[in-house]
Short mmCIF file of C-alpha atoms in Angstrom, two decimals:
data_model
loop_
_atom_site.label_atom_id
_atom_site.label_comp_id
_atom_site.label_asym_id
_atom_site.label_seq_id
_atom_site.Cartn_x
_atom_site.Cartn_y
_atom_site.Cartn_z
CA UNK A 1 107.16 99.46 96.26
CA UNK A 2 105.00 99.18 93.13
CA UNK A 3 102.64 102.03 93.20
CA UNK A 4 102.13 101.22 89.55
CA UNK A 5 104.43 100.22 87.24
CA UNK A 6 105.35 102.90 84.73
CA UNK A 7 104.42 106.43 86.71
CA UNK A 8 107.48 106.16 88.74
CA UNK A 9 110.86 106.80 87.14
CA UNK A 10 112.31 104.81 90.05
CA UNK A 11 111.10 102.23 88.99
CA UNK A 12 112.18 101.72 85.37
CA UNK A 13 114.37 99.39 83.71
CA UNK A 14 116.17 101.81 81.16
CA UNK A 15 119.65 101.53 83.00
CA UNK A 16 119.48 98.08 84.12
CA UNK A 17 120.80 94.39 82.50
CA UNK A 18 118.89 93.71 79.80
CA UNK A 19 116.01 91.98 79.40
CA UNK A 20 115.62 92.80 83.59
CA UNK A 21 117.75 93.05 86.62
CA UNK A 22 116.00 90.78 89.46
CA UNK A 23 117.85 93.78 91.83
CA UNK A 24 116.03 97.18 90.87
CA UNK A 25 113.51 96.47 87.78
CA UNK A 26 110.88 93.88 88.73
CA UNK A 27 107.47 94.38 90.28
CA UNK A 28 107.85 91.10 93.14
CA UNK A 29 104.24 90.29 94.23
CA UNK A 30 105.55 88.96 97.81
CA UNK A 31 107.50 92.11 98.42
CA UNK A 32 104.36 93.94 97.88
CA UNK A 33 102.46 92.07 99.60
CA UNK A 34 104.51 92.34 102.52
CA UNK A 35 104.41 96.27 102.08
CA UNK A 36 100.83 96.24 101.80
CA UNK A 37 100.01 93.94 104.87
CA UNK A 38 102.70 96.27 106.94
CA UNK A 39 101.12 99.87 105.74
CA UNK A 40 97.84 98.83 106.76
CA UNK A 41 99.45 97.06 110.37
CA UNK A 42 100.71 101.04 110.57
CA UNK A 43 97.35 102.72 109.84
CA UNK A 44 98.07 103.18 105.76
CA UNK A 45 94.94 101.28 104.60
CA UNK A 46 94.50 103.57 101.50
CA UNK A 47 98.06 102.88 100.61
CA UNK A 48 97.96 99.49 101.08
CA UNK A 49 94.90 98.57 99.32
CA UNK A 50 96.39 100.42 96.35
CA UNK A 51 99.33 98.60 96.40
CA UNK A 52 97.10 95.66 97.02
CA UNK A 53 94.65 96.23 94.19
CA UNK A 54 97.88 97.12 91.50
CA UNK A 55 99.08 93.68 92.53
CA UNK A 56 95.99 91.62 91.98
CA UNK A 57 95.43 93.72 88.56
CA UNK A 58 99.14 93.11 87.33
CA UNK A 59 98.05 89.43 87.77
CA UNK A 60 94.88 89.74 86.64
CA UNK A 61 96.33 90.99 82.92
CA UNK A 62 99.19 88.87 82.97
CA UNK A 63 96.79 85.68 83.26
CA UNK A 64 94.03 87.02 80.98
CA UNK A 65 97.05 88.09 77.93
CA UNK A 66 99.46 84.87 78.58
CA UNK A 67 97.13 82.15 80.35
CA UNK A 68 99.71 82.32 83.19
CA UNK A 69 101.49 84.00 85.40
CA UNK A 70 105.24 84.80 85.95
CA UNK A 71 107.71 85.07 88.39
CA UNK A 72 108.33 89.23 88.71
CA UNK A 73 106.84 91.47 86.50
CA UNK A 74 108.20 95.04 84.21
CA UNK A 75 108.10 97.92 86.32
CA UNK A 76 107.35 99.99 82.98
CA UNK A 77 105.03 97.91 81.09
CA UNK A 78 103.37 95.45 83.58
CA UNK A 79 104.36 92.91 81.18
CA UNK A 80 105.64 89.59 82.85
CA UNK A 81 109.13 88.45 83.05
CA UNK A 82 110.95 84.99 83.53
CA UNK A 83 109.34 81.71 84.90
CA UNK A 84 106.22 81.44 82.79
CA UNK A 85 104.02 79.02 84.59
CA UNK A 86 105.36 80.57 88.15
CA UNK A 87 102.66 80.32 91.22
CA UNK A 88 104.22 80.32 94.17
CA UNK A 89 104.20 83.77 95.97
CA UNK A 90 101.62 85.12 92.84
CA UNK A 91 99.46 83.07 94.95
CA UNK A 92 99.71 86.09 97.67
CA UNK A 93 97.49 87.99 95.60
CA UNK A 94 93.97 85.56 95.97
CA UNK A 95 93.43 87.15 99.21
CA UNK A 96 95.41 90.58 99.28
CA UNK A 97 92.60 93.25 99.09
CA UNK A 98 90.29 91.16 100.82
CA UNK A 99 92.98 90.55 103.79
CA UNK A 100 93.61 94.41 103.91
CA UNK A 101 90.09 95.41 103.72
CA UNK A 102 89.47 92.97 106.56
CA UNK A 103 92.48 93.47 108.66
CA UNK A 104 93.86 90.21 108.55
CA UNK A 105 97.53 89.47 108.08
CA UNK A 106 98.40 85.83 107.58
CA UNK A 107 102.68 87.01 108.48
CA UNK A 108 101.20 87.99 112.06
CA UNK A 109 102.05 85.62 114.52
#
């Protein structure tokens, strides 16, 4: 879970395959997403908006510094990583705060 990248050591790409591991460096915006929508489902709303607000920022730099956004993202730095251009579940993050502030889950059936 990306509480925000860098301030957990979990979380860091030192040990991993260089330039990133897609198993235990990236930030993924639709695992977080799915985390966020299920921590306010349990009652968590003030953890999930902050995992839902560190999303929608982490895609808010990454398309104001490159012009686009990217497939996963550095769990130190923020920075993106692979698939310049990528949309796809970054699209998740339009609604994300709004959804959690509102109670609405679009995974609930």
């Amino acid at each position: 879970i990306n509480a925000e990248y860098g301030t957990d050591p979990r979380y860091n790409n030192d040990n991993i395959i260089i330039p990133y591991s897609n198993w235990r460096g990236p930030i993924w915006v639709n695992e977080n997403a799915a985390y966020a929508y299920s921590f306010n489902h349990y009652g968590q709303k003030g953890i999930a908006l902050q995992i839902a607000t560190n999303i929608v920022n982490t895609l808010a730099n990454d398309i104001t510094t490159t012009d686009t956004w990217h497939e996963s993202y550095d769990s130190v730095t923020g920075a993106g990583l692979a698939a310049p251009g990528f949309l796809s579940w970054d699209t998740l993050g339009a609604n994300l705060i709004r959804n959690v502030n509102s109670n609405v889950n679009p995974f609930q059936l």
